[in-house]
Coordinates of C-alpha atoms and ligand atoms in Angstrom, one line a residue:
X1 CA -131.4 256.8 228.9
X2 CA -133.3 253.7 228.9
X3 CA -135.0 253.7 232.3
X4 CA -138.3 254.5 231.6
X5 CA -137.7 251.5 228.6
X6 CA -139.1 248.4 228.5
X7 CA -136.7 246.0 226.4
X8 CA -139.8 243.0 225.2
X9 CA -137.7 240.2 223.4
X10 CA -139.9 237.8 221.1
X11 CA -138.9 234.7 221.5
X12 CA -142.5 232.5 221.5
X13 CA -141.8 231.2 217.6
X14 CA -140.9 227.8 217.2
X15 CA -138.1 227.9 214.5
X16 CA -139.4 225.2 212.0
X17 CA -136.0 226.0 209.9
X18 CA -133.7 224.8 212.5
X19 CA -135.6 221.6 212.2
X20 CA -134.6 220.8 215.8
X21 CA -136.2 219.3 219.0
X22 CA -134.9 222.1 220.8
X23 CA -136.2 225.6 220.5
X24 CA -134.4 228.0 218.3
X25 CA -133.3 230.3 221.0
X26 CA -131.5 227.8 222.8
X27 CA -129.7 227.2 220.2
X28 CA -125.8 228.1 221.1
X29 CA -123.5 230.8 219.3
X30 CA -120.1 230.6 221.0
X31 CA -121.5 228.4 224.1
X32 CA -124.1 231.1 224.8
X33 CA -127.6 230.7 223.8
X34 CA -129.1 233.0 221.1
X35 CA -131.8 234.5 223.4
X36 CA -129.0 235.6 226.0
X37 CA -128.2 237.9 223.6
X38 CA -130.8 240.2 223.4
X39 CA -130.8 239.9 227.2
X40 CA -127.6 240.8 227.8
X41 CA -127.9 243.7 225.5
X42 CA -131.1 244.8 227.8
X43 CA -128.8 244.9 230.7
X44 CA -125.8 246.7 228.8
X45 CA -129.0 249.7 228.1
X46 CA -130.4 249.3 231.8
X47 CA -133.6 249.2 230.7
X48 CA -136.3 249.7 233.2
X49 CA -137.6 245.9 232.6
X50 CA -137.0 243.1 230.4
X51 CA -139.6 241.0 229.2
X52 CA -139.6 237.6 227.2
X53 CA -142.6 236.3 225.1
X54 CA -142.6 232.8 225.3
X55 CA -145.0 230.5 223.8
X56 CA -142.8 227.1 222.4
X57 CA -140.9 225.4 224.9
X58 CA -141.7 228.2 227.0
X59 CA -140.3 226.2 230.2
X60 CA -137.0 225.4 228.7
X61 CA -136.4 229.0 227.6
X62 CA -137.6 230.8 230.9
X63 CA -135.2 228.3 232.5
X64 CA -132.3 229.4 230.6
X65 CA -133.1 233.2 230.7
X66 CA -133.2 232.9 234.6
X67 CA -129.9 231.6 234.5
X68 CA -128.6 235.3 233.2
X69 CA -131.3 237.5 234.3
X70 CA -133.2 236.6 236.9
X71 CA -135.3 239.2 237.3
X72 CA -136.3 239.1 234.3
X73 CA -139.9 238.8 233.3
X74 CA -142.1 236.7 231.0
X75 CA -145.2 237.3 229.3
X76 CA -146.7 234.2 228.0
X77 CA -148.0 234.0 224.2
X78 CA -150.7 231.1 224.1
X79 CA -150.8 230.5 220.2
X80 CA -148.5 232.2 217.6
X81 CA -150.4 234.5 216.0
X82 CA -148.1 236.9 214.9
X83 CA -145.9 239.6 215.8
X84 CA -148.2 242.1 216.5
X85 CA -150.1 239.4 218.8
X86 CA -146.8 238.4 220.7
X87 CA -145.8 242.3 221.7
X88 CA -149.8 242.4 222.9
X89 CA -149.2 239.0 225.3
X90 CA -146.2 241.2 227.1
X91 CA -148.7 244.2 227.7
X92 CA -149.4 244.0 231.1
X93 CA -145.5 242.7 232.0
X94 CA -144.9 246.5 230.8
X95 CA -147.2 248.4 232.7
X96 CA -145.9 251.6 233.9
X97 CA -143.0 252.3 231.1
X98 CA -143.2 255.0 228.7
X99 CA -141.4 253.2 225.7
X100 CA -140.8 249.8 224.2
X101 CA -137.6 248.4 222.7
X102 CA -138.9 245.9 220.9
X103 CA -136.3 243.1 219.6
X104 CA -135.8 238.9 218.5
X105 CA -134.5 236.5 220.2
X106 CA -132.9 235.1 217.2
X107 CA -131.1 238.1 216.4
X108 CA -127.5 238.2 218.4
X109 CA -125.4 240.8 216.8
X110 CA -127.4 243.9 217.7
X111 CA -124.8 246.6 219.6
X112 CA -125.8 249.1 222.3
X113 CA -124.4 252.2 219.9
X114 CA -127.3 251.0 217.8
X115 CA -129.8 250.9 220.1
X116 CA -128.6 254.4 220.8
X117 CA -129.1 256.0 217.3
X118 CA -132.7 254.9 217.3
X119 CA -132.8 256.7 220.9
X120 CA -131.2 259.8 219.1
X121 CA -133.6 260.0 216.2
X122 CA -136.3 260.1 218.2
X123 CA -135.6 262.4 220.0
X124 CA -134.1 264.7 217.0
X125 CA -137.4 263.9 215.2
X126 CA -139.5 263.8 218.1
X127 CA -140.9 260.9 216.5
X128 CA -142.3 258.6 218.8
X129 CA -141.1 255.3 217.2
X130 CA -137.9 254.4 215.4
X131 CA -137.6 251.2 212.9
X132 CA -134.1 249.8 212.2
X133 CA -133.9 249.0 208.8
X134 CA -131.2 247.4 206.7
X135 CA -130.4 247.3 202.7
X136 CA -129.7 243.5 201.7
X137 CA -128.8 242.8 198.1
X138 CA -131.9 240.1 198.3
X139 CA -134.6 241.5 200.1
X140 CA -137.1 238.6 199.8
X141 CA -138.9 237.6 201.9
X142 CA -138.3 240.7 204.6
X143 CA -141.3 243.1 204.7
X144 CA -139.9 246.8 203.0
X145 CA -140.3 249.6 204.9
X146 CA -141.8 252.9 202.6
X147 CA -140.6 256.2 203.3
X148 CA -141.3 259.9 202.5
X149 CA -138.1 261.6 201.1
X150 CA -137.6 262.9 204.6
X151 CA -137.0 259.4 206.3
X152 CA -140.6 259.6 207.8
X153 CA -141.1 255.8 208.2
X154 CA -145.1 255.7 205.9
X155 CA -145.5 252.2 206.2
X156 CA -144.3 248.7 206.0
X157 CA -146.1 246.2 204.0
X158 CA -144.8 242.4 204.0
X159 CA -143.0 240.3 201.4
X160 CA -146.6 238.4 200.9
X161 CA -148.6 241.0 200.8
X162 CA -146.8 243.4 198.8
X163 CA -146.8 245.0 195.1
X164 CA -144.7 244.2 192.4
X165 CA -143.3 248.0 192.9
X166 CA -143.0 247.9 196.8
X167 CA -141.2 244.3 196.4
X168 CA -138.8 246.7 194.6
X169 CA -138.0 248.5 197.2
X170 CA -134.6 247.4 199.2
X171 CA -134.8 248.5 202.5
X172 CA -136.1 246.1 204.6
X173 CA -137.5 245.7 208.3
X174 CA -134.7 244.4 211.1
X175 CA -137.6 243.4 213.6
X176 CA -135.9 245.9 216.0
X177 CA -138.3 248.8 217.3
X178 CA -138.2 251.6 219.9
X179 CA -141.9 252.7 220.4
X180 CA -144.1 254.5 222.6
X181 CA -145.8 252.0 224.5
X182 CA -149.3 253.7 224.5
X183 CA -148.9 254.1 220.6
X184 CA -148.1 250.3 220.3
X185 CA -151.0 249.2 222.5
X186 CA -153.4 251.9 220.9
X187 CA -152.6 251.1 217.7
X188 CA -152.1 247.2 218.1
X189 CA -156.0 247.5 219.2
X190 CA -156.9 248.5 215.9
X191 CA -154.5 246.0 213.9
X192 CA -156.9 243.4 212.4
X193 CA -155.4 239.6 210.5
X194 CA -156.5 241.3 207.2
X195 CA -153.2 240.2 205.4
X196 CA -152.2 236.7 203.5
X197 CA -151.0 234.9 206.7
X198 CA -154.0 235.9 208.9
X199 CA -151.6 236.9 211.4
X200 CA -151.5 240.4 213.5
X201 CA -148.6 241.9 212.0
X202 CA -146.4 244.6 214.4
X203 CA -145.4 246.2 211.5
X204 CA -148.9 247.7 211.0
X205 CA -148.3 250.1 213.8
X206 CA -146.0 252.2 211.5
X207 CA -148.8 253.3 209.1
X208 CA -150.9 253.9 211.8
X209 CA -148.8 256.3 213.7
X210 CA -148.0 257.8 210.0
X211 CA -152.1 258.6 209.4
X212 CA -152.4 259.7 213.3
X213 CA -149.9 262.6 211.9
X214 CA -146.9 261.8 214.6
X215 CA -145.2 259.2 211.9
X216 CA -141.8 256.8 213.0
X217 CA -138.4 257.6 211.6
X218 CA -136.7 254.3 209.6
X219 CA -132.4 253.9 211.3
X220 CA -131.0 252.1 208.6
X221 CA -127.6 249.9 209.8
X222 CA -124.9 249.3 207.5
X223 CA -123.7 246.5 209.0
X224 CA -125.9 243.3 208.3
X225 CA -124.8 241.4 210.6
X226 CA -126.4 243.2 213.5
X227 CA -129.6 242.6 211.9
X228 CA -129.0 239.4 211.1
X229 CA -131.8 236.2 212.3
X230 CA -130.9 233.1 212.5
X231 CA -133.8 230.8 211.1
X232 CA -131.5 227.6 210.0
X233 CA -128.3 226.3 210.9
X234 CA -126.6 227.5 207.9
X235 CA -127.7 230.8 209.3
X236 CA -126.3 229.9 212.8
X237 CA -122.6 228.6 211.3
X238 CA -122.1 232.1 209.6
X239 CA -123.3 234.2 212.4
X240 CA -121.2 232.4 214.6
X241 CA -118.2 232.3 212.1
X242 CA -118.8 236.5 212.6
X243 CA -118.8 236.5 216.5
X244 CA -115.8 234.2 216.5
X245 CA -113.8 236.0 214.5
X246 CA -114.7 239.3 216.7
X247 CA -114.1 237.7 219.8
X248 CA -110.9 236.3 219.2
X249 CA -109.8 240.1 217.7
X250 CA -110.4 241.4 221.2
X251 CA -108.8 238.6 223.1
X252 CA -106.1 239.3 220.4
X253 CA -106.0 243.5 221.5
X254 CA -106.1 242.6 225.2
X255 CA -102.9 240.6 225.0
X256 CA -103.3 236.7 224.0
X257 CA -101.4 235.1 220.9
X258 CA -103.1 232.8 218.1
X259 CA -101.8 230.7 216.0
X260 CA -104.8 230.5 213.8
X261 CA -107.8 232.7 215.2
X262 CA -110.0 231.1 212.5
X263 CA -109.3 227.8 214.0
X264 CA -109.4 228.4 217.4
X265 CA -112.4 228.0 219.4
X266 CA -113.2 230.4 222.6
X267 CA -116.6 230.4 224.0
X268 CA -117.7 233.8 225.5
X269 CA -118.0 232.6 229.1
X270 CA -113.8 231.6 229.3
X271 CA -111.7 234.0 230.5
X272 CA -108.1 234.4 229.4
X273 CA -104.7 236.0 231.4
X274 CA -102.0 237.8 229.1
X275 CA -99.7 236.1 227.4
X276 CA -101.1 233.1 227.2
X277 CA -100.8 231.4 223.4
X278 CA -103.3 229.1 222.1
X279 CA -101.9 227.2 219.1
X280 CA -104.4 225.9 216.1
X281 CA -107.5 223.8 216.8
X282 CA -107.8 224.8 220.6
X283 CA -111.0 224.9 221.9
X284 CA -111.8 226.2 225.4
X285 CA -115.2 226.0 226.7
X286 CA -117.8 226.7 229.0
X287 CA -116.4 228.8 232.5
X288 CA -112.8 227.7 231.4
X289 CA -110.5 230.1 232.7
X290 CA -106.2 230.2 231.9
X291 CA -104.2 232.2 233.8
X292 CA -100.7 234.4 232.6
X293 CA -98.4 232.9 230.2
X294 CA -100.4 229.8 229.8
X295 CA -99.3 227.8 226.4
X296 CA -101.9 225.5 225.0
X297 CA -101.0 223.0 222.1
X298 CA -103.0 222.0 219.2
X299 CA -106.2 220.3 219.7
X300 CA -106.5 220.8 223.3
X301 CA -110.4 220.7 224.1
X302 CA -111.3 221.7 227.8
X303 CA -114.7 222.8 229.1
X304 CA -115.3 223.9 232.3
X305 CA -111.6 224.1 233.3
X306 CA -109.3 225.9 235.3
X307 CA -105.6 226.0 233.9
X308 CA -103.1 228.4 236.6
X309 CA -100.1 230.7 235.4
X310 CA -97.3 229.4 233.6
X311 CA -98.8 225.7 232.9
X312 CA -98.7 224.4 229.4
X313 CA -100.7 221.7 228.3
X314 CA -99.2 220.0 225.1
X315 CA -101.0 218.7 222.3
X316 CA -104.2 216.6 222.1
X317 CA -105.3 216.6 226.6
X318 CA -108.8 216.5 227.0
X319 CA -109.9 218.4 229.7
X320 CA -113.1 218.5 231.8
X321 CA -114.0 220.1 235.2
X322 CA -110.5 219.9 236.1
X323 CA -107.6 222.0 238.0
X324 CA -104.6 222.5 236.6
X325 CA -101.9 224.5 239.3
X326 CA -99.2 227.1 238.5
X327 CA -96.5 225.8 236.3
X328 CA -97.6 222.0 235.5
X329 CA -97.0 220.3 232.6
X330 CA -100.0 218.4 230.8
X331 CA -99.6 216.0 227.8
X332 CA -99.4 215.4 225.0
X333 CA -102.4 212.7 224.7
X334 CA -103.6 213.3 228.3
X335 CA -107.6 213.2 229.5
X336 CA -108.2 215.4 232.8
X337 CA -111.8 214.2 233.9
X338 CA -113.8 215.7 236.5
X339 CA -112.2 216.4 239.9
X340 CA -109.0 216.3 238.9
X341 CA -107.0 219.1 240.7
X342 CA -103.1 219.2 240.0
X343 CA -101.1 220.8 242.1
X344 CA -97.7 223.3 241.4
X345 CA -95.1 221.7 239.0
X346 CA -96.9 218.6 238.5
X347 CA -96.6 216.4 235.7
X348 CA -99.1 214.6 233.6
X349 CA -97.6 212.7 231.0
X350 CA -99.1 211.0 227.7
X351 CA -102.0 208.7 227.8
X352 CA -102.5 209.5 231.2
X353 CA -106.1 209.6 232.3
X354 CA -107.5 211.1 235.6
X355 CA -110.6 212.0 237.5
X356 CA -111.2 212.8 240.9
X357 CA -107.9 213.1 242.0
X358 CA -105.1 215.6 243.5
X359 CA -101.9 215.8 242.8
X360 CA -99.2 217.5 245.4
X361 CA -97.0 219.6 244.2
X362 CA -94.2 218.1 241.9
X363 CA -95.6 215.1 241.7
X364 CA -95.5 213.2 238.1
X365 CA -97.5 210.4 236.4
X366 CA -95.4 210.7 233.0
X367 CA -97.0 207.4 231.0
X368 CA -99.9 205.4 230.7
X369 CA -101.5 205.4 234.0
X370 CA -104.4 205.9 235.3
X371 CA -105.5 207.5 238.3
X372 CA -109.3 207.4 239.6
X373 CA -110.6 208.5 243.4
X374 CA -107.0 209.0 244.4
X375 CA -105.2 211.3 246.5
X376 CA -100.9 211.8 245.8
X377 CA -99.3 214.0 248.4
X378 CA -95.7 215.7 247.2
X379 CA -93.0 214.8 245.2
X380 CA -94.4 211.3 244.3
X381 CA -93.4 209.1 241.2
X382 CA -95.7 207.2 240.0
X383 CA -94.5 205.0 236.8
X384 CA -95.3 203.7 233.3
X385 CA -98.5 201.8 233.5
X386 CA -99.5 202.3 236.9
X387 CA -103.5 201.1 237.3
X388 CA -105.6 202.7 240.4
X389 CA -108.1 200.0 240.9
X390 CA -111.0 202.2 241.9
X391 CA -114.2 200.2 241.3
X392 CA -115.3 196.7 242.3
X393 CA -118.0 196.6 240.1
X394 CA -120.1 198.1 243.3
X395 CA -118.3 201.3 244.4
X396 CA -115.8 203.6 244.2
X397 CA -113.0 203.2 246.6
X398 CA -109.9 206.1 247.3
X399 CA -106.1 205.5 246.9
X400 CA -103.9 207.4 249.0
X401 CA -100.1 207.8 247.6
X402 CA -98.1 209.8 249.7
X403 CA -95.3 211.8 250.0
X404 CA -92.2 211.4 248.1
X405 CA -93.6 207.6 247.6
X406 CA -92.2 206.0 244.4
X407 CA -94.5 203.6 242.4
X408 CA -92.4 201.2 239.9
X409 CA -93.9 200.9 237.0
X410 CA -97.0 198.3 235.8
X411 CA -98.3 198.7 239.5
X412 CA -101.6 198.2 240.4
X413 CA -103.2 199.7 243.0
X414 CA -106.1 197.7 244.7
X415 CA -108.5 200.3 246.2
X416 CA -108.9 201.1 248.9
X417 CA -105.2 201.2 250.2
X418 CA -102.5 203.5 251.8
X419 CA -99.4 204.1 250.2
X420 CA -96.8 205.1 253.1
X421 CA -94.5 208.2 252.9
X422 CA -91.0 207.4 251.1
X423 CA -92.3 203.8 250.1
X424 CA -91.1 202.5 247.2
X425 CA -93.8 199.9 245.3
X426 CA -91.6 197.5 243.1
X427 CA -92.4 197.3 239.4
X428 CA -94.5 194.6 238.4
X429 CA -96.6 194.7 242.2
X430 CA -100.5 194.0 242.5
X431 CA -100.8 196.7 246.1
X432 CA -103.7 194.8 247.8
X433 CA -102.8 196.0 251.9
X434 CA -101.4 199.2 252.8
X435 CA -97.8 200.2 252.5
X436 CA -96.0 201.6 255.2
X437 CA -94.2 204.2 255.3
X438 CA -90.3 203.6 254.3
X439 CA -91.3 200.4 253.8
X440 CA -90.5 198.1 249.8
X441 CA -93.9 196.8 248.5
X442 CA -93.0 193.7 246.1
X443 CA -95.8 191.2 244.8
X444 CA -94.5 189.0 242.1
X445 CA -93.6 184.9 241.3
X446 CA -89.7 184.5 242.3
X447 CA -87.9 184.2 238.8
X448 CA -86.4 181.2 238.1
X449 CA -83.2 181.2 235.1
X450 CA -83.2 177.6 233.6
X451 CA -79.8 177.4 231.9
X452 CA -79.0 176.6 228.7
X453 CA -83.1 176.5 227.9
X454 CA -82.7 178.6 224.5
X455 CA -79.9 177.5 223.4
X456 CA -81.4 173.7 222.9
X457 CA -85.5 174.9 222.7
X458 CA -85.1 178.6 221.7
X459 CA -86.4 180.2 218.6
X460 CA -83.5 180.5 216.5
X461 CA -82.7 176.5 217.2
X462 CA -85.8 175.8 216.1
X463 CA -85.5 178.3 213.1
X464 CA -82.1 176.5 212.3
X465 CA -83.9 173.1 212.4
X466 CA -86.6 173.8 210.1
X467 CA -84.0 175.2 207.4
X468 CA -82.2 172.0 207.4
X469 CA -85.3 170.1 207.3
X470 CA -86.5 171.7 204.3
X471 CA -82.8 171.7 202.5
X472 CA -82.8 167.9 202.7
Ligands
UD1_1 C1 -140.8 240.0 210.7 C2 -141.4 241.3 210.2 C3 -140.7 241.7 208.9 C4 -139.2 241.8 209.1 C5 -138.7 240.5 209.7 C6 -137.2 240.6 210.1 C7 -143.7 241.3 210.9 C8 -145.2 241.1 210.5 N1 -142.8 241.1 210.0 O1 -141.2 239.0 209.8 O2 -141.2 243.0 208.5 O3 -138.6 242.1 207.9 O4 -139.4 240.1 210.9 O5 -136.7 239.4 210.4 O6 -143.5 241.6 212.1 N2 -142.7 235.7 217.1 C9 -143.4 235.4 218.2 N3 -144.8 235.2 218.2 C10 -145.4 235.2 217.0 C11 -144.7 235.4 215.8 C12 -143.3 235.7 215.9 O7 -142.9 235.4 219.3 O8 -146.6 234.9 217.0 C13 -141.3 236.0 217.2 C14 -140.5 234.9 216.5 O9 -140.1 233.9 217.3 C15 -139.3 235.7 216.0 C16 -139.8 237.1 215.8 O10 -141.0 237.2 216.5 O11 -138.3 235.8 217.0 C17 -140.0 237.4 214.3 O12 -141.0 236.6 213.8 P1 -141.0 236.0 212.4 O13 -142.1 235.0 212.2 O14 -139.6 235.4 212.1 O15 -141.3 237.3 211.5 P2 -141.1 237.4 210.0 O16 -142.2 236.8 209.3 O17 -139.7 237.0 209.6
CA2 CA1 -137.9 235.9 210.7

């Protein structure tokens, strides 16, 4: 249907509003940057071409937009000088197409069955340019789109620039246009700056193709929030607030349990198995992906992580580039940093912290320990308060802990050093050589008893003293 389309995407504006250092189509709705929307929706119509006016930060956007599309194209607009001047800057990217779909990069909600109906009443009309209009209860500052009673689109005259009567008038422009493109580049050769920003306004294409005697058709869409810009970060929050909520309604239909969707946080590049619950205040980022019957606590913040079938991480784990296998246990309190890969029925316990480490299957680190460039093999036990010693100040040096080795608790492990198979690492122990395997690590003073000590020096004799002493 859309083949012989062109989809240009205007995205050269600055965004003053946002009052940012970054451009306003990188800003992020649901992880995903508001120009991928538009862009995506392109792809969804399989249009013939897509093309992105840049002007502002042009690098940083093209950069981004590769990421998705990368055969997409992009038509440089040198100086912002209106709307009607950006869709002339992507002339020559569209060379050869019979139509434009003309849409902002600011706008994310726009659907396909939208972009459909403007197909439809063109071709019902044989008009050769549809307008998407909406009817907001405040229709300042929007430019108001005149029609005959038939829905023949007359003309569209700006906020600025129009009457007291016309201001009347509710129905507004969206920004969103499917056009012949000869009409828009014939007519755009005639638009002049005659209006009170001195801009070449796209909207003046509509009157023209009205006095040429082929005039647009106006779509109007009732729900707002497909038209809806984003131009501050107010704007952003609700917009977002609107995608979250639908996003979390499919994961909802396709078979995942939340506590509290309002309060739950899932970015539009994670991807979730069935059955897996995600309790209030979860928030699950970036490529993050959880397999079947995965339970997630409150609070749980990962990005970029992969969480295998049947695990469940209790409340308050950080997570962060990391692995976690089928069936582990995570938490509560526990931070998973980059490289961390945890193998079947492992167990992290609280205020555990690791990062580029393995775990084999079954092994545990239940409390306080942490774990850095280290490498457990199966069935190991590593206990309270165990310290991997990773860094000399210089580099980074790898701890090995094998196989059904046991590590007594307050250990620490000087990097880098072997831990034998079926050793045992006495509590208390400062590992400095390697272990062998079988073999009973022990570092620490002898203790010495001293009898009697307390009972003449201890605490409560001296307690007992100072009573009498103050009786007297
Ligand atoms: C435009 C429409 C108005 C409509 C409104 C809907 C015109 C003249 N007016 O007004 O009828 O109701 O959108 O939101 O078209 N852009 C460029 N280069 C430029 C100017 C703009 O790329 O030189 C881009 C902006 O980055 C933005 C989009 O075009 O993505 C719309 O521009 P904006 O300045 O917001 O237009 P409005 O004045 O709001
Ligand atoms: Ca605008």
């Amino acid at each position: 249907m859309f083949k012989n389309t062109a989809a240009v995407i205007l995205a050269a504006g600055k965004g003053t509003r946002m009052r940012s250092e970054r451009p306003k189509v990188l800003h992020e709705v649901l992880g995903q940057p508001l120009v991928h929307f538009p862009v995506q929706l392109a792809a969804e119509l399989d249009v013939g071409v897509t093309v992105i006016v840049v002007g502002h930060a042009k690098e940083a956007v093209e950069q981004s937009v590769r990421r998705i599309a990368p055969n997409a194209r992009f038509a440089h607009q040198v100086q912002q000088r209106g709307t009607g001047d950006a869709v002339n800057a992507a002339r020559e990217a569209t060379e050869g197409f019979d139509r434009l779909l003309i849409l902002s990069g600011d706008v994310p909600g726009l659907s396909a069955l939208t972009v459909e109906r403007l197909h439809q009443a063109c071709s019902d009309r044989n008009a050769p340019l549809a307008v998407l209009t909406f009817t907001p209860d405040d229709p300042t500052g929007y430019g108001r789109v005149l029609t005959d009673s038939s829905g023949a689109a007359l003309r569209i005259v700006e906020h600025k620039d129009a009457s007291p009567e016309e201001r009347a008038v509710r129905v507004v422009n969206s920004g969103v246009y499917l056009v012949n493109r000869a009409l828009v580049y014939d007519a755009l050769s005639r638009v002049g700056t005659d209006n009170s920003q001195g801009e070449v306004y796209l909207t003046d294409i509509v009157a023209l193709a009205h006095e040429a005697g082929t005039p647009g058709v106006a779509v109007n869409c009732e729900d707002h929030f497909e038209v809806a810009g984003v131009n501050d970060r107010s704007q952003l929050a609700q917009i977002t607030a609107r995608l979250q909520h639908d996003h979390n309604h499919a994961l909802m239909t396709s078979g995942v349990t939340m506590h509290d969707p309002s309060r739950t946080w899932v970015e539009l590049g994670v991807q979730l198995g069935q059955d897996v619950t995600l309790h209030t205040g979860v928030a699950l980022r970036g490529n993050t992906t959880v397999g079947a019957g995965v339970t997630i606590s409150a609070g749980v913040d990962a990005t970029d992580a992969r969480i295998e079938a049947g695990a469940t991480i209790l409340p308050y784990c950080v997570l962060n580039q990391a692995h976690v296998g089928p069936n582990a246990k995570v938490g509560p309190f526990a931070h998973l940093r980059p490289g961390t890969v945890l193998g079947p029925e492992t167990k992290i316990g609280n205020f555990v912290e690791t990062k580029k480490t393995t775990l084999g299957k079954g092994s545990k680190a239940s409390h306080l320990t942490y774990l850095g460039d280290c490498e457990v093999g199966e069935a190991a036990n590593i206990g309270a308060g165990t310290i991997t010693c990773n860094y000399d100040g210089v580099g980074k040096h790898k701890t090995v802990i094998s196989d059904r080795a046991f590590i007594g608790s307050n250990t620490e492990l000087v990097a880098p050093v072997v831990v034998g198979e079926e050793s045992v690492v006495g509590a208390g122990t400062t590992v400095t050589r390697d272990v062998p395997a079988g073999a009973l690590a022990v570092s620490r003073a002898d203790q010495k008893n001293i009898e009697n000590w307390a009972y003449k020096h201890g605490p409560v004799v001296r307690k007992t003293r100072t009573q009498k002493t103050q009786g007297e």
